[in-house]
PDB file of C-alpha atoms in Angstrom:
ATOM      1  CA  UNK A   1     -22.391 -11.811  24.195  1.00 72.00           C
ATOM      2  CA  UNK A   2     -20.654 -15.216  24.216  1.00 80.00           C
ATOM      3  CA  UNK A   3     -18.192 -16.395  21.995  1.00 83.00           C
ATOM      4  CA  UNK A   4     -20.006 -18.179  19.407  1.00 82.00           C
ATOM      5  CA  UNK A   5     -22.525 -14.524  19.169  1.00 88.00           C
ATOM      6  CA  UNK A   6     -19.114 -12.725  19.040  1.00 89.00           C
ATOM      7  CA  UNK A   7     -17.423 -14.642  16.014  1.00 90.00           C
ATOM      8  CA  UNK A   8     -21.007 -14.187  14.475  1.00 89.00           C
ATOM      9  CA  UNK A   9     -20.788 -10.991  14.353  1.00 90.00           C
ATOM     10  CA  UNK A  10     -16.921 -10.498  13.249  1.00 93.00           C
ATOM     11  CA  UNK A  11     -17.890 -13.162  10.482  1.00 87.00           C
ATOM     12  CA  UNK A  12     -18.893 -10.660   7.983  1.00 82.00           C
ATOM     13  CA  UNK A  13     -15.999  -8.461   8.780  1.00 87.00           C
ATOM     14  CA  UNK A  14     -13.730 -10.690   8.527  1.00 92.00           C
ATOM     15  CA  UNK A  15     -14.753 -12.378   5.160  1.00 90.00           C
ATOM     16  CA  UNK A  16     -14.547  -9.191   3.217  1.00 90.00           C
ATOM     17  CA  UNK A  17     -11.222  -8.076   4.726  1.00 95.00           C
ATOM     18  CA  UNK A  18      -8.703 -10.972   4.415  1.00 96.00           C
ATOM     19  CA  UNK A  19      -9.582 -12.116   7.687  1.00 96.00           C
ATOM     20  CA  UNK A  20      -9.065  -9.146   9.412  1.00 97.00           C
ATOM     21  CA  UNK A  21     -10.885  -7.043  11.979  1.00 97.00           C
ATOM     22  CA  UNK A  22      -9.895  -4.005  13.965  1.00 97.00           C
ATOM     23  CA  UNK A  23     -10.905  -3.141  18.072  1.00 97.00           C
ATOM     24  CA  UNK A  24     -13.470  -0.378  16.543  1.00 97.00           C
ATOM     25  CA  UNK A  25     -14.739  -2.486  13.873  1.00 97.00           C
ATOM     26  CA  UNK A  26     -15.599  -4.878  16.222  1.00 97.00           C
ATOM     27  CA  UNK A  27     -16.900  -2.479  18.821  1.00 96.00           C
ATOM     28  CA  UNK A  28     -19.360  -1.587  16.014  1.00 95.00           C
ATOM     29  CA  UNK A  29     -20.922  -5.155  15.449  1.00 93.00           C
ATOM     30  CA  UNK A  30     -21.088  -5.064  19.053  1.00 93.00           C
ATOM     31  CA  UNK A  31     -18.271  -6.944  20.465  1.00 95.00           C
ATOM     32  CA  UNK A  32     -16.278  -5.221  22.817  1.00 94.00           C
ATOM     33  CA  UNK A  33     -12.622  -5.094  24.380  1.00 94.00           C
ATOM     34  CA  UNK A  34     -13.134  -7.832  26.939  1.00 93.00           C
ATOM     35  CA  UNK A  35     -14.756 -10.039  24.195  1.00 94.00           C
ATOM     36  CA  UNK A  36     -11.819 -10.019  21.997  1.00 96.00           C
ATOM     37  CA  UNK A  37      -9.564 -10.633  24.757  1.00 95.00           C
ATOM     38  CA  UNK A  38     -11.678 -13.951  25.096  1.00 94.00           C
ATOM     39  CA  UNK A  39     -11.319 -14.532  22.030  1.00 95.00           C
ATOM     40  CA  UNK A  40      -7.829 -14.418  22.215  1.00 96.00           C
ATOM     41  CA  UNK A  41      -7.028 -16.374  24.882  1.00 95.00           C
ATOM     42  CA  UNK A  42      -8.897 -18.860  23.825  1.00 94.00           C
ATOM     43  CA  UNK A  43      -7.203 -19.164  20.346  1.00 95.00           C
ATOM     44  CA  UNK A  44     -10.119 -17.946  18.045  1.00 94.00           C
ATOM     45  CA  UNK A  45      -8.449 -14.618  17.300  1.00 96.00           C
ATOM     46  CA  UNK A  46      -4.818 -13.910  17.023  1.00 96.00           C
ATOM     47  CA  UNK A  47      -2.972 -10.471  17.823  1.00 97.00           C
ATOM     48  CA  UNK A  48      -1.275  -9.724  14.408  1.00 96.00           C
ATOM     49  CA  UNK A  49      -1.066  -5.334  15.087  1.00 95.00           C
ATOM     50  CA  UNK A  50      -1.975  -3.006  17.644  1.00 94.00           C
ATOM     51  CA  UNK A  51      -6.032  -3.225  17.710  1.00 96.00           C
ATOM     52  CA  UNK A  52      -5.579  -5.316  14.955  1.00 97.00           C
ATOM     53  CA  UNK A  53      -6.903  -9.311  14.822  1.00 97.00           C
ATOM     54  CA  UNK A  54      -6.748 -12.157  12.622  1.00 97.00           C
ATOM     55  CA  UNK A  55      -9.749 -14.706  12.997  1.00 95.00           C
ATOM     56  CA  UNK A  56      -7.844 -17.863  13.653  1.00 93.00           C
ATOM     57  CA  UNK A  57      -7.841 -20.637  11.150  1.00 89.00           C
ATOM     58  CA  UNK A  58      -7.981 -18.239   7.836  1.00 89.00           C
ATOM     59  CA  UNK A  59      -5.261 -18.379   5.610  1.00 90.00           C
ATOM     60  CA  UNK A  60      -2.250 -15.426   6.354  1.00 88.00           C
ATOM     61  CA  UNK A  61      -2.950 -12.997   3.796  1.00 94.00           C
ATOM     62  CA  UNK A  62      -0.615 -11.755   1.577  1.00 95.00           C
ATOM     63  CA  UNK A  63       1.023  -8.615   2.587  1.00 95.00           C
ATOM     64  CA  UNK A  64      -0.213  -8.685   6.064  1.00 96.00           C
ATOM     65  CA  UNK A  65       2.159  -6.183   7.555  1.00 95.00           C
ATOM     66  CA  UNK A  66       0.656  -3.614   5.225  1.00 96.00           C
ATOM     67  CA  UNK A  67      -2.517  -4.323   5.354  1.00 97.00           C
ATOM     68  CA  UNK A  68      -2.568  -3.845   9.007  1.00 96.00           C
ATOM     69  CA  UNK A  69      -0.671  -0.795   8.562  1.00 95.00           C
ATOM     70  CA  UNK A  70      -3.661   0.431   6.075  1.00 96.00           C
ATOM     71  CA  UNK A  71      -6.168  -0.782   8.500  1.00 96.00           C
ATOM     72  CA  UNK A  72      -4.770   1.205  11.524  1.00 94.00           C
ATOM     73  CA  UNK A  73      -4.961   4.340   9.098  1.00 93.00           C
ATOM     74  CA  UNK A  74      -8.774   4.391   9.624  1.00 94.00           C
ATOM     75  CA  UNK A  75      -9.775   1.727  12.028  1.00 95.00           C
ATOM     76  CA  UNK A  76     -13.058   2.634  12.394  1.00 95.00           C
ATOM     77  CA  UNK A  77     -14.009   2.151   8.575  1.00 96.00           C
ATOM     78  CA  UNK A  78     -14.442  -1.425   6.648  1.00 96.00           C
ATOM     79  CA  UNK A  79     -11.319  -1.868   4.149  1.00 96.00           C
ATOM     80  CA  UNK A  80     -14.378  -2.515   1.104  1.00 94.00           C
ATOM     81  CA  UNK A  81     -15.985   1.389   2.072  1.00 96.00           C
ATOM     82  CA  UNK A  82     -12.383   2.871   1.783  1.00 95.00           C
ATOM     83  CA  UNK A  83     -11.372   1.562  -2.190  1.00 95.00           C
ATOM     84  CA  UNK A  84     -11.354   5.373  -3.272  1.00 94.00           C
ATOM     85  CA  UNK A  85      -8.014   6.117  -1.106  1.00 93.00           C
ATOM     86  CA  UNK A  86      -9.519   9.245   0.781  1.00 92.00           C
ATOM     87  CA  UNK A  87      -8.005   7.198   4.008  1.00 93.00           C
ATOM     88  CA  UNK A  88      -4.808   5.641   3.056  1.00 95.00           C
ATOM     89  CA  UNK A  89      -2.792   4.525   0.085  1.00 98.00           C
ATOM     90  CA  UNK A  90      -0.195   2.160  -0.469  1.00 98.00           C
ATOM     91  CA  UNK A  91       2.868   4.154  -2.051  1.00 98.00           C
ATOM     92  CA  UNK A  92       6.284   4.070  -2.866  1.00 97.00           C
ATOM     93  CA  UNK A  93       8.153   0.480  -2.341  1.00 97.00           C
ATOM     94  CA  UNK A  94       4.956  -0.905  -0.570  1.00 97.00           C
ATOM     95  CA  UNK A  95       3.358  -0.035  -3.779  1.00 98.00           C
ATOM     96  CA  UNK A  96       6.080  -2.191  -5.583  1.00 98.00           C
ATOM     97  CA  UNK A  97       5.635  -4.956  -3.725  1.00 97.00           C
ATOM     98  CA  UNK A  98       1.893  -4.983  -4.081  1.00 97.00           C
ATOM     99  CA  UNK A  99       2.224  -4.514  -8.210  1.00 98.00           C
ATOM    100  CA  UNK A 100       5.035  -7.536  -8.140  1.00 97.00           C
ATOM    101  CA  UNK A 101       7.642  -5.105  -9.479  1.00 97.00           C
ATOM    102  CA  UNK A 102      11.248  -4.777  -8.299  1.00 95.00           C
ATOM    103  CA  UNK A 103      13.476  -5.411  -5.971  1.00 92.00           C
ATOM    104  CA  UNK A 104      13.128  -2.745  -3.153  1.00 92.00           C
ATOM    105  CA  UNK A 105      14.120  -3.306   0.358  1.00 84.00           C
ATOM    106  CA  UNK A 106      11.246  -4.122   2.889  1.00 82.00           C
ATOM    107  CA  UNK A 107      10.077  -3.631   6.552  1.00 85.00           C
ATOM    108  CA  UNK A 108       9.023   0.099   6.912  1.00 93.00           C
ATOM    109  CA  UNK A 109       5.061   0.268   4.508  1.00 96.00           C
ATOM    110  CA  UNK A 110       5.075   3.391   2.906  1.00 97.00           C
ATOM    111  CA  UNK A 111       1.776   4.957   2.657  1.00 96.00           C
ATOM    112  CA  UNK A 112       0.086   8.546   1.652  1.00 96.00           C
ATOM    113  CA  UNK A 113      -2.472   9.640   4.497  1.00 92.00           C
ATOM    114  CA  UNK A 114      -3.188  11.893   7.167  1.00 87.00           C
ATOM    115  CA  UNK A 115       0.136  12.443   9.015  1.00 82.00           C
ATOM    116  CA  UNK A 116      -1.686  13.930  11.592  1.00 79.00           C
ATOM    117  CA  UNK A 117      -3.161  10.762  12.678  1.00 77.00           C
ATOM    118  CA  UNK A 118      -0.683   8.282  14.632  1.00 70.00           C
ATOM    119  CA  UNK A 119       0.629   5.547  12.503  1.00 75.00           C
ATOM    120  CA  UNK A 120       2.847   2.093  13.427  1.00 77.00           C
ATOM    121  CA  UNK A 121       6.448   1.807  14.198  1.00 81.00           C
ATOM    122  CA  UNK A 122       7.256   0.987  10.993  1.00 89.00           C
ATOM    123  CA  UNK A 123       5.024   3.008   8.774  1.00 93.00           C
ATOM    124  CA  UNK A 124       5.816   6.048   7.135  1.00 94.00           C
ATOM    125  CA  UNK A 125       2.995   8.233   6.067  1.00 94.00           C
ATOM    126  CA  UNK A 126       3.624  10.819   3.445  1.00 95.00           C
ATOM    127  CA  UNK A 127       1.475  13.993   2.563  1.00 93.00           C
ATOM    128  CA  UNK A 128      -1.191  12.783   0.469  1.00 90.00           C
ATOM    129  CA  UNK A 129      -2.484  16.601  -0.381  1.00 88.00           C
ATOM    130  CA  UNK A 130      -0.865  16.430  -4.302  1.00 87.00           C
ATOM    131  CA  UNK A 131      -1.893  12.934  -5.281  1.00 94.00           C
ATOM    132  CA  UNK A 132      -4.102  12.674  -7.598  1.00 94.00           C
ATOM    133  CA  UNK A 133      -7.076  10.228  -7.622  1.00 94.00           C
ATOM    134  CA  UNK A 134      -6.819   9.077 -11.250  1.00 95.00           C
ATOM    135  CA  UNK A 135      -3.567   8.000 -10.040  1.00 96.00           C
ATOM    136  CA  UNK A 136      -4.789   5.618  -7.163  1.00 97.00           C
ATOM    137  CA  UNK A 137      -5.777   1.762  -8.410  1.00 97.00           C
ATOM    138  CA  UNK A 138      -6.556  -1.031  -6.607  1.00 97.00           C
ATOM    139  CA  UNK A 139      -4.671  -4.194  -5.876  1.00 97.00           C
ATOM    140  CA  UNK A 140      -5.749  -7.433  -3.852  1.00 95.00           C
ATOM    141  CA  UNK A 141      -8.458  -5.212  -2.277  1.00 95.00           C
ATOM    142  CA  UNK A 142      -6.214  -2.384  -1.108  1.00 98.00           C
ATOM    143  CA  UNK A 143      -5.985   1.390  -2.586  1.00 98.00           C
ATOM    144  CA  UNK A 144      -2.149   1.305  -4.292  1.00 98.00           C
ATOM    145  CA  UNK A 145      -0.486   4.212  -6.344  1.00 98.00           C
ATOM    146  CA  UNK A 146      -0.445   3.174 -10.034  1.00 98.00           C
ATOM    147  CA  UNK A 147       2.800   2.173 -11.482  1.00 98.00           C
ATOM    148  CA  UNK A 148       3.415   5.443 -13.080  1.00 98.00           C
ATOM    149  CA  UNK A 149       2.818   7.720  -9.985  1.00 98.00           C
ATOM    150  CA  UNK A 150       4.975   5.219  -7.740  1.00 98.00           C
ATOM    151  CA  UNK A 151       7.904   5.160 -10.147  1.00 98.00           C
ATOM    152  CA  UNK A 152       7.318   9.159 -10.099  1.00 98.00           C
ATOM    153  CA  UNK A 153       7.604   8.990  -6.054  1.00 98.00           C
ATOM    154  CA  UNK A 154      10.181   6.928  -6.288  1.00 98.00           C
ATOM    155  CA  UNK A 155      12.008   9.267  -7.980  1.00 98.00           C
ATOM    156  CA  UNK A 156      11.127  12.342  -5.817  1.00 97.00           C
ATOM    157  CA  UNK A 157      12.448  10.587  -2.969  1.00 96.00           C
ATOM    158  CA  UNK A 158      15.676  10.099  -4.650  1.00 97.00           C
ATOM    159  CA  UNK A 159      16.050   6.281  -4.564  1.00 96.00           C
ATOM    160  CA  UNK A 160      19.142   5.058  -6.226  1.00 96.00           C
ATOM    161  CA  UNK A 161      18.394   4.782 -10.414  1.00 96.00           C
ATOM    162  CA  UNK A 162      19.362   0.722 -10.238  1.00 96.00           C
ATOM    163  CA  UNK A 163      16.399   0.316  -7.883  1.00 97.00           C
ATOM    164  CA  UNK A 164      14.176   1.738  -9.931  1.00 98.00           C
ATOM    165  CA  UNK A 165      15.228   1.029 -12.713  1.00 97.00           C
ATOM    166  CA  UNK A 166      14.358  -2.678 -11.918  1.00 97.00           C
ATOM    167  CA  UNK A 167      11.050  -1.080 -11.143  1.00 98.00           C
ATOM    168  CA  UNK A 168      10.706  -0.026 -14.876  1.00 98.00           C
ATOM    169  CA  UNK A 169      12.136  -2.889 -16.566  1.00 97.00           C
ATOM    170  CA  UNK A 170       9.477  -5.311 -14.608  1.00 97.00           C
ATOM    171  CA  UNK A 171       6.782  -3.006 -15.310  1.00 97.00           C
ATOM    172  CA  UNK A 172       7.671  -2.789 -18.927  1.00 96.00           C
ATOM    173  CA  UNK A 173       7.724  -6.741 -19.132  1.00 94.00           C
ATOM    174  CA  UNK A 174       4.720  -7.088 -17.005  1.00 95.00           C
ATOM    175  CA  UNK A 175       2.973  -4.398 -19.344  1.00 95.00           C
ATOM    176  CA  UNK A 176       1.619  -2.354 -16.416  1.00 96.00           C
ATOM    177  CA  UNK A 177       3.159   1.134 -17.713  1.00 95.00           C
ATOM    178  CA  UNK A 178       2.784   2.817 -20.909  1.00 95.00           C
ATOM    179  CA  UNK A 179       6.672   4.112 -21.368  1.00 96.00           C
ATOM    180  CA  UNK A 180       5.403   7.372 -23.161  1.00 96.00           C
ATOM    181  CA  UNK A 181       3.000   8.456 -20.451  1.00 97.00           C
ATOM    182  CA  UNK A 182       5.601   7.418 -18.197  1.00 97.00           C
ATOM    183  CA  UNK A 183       8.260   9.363 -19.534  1.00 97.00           C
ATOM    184  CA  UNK A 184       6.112  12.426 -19.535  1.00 97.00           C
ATOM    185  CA  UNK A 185       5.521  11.884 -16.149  1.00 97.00           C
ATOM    186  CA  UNK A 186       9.419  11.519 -14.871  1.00 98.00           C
ATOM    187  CA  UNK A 187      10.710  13.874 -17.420  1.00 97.00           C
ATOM    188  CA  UNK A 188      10.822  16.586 -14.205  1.00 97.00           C
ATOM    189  CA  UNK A 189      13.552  14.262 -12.377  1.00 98.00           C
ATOM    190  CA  UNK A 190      16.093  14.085 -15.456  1.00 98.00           C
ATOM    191  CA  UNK A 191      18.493  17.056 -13.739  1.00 97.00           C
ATOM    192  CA  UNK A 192      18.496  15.283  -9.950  1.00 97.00           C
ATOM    193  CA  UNK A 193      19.916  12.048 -11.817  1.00 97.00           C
ATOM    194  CA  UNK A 194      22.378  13.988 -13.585  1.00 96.00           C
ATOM    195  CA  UNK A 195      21.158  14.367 -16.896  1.00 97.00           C
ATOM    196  CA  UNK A 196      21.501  18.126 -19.215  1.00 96.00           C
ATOM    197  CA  UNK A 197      18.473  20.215 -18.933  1.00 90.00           C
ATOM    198  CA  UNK A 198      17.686  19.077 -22.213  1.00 95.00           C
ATOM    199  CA  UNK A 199      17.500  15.454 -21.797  1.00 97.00           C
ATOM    200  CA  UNK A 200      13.646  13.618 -21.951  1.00 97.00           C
ATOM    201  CA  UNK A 201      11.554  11.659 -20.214  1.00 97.00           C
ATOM    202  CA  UNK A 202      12.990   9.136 -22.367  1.00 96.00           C
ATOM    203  CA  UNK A 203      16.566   9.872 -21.795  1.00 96.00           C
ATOM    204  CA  UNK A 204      16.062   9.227 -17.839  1.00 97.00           C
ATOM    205  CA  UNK A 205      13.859   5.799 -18.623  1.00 97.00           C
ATOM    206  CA  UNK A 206      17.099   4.715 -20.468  1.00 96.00           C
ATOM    207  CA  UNK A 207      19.490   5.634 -17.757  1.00 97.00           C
ATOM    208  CA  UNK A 208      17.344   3.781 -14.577  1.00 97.00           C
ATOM    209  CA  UNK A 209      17.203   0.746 -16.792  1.00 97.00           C
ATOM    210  CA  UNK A 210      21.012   1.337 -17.473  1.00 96.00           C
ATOM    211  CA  UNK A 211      21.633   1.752 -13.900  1.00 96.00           C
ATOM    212  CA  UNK A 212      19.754  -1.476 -13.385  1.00 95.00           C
ATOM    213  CA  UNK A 213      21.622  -3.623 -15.934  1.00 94.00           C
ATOM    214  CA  UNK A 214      18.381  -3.631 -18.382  1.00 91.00           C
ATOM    215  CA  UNK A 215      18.268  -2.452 -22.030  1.00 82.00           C
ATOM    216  CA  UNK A 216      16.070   0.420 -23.366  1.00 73.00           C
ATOM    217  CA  UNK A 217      13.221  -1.070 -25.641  1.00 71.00           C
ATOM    218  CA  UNK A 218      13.394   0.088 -29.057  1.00 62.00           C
ATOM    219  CA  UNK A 219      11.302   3.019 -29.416  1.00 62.00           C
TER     220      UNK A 219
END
């Protein structure tokens, strides 16, 4: 196959996955190892993760580093076939950043998967066995915990309340979280941020966005 055949057959690939194409995705179409190395050298594809290319001349997509993190999850399977998160979501901060909200620190992607399967570096794979489908959505093309279920793992992992409480506040604003649901959803964390037993779901909302220099809505 020479290289015009080759970018051919990555061209559907790559237009349905942000430019993006994986060694086994490629090997499927029919292009193999020493074809992408071709490729490469000669500028048409650019190295942008392990067994992970970029065709060369497509805009850098947003959040690149995690959606070659994602990709790598399942590298044998189109990003469009894998929308119902079976393979790989984007969680915790990397969830943030994907939904806009926050101000979390960046550079490890956080997702829930198999953690038998060997991940990047700088990915951390949590046990995906208790998440629950309804709360998986999709943003920019990529399987993402809804804001409700992030703040929630947020929480379990114990980030500081002023973090998340930004995570709230923006949410609020944004109106991507019912505060009702969502309080019903934290009200489990209220003790491990120091709160009495009796405190709400409510109580704790007030507290993050406390912590975070934000005001309670009225209720």
């Amino acid at each position: 196959m020479d290289a015009l055949e080759a970018l051919v057959a990555l061209g559907r690939m790559t237009a349905e996955q942000w430019g993006l194409v994986t060694t086994e995705q490629a090997r499927q179409v029919g292009v193999d190892r020493a074809s992408l190395a071709t490729l490469t050298r000669s500028g048409l594809l650019v190295v942008v993760g392990t067994d992970v290319f970029q065709l060369a001349g497509t805009p850098p997509p947003a959040h690149l580093d995690t959606k070659v993190a994602w990709l790598q999850l399942a590298p044998d399977t189109a990003a469009w076939q894998r929308l119902d998160g079976m393979t790989g979501v984007i969680s915790h901060s990397s969830a943030c950043r994907l939904h806009g909200l926050g101000d979390l620190p960046v550079g490890t992607v956080h997702v829930f998967g198999d953690r038998s399967r060997p991940a990047g570096p700088d990915v951390r794979v949590h046990d995906m066995s208790g998440l629950d489908p309804a709360h998986i959505t999709v943003v920019d093309g990529l399987p993402v915990t809804a804001v409700g279920q992030t703040v929630a793992d947020l929480l379990r992992a114990g980030l500081d309340g002023g973090h998340v409480g930004g995570v709230v506040a923006d949410a609020a604003r944004l109106g991507l979280v019912d505060l009702d649901t969502l309080a019903r959803q934290i009200a489990v964390f209220t003790s491990a941020y120091g709160l009495p037993e009796s405190a709400s779901g409510h109580d704790l909302i007030s507290l993050l966005l406390a912590n975070a220099g934000e005001q309670a809505p009225a209720r």
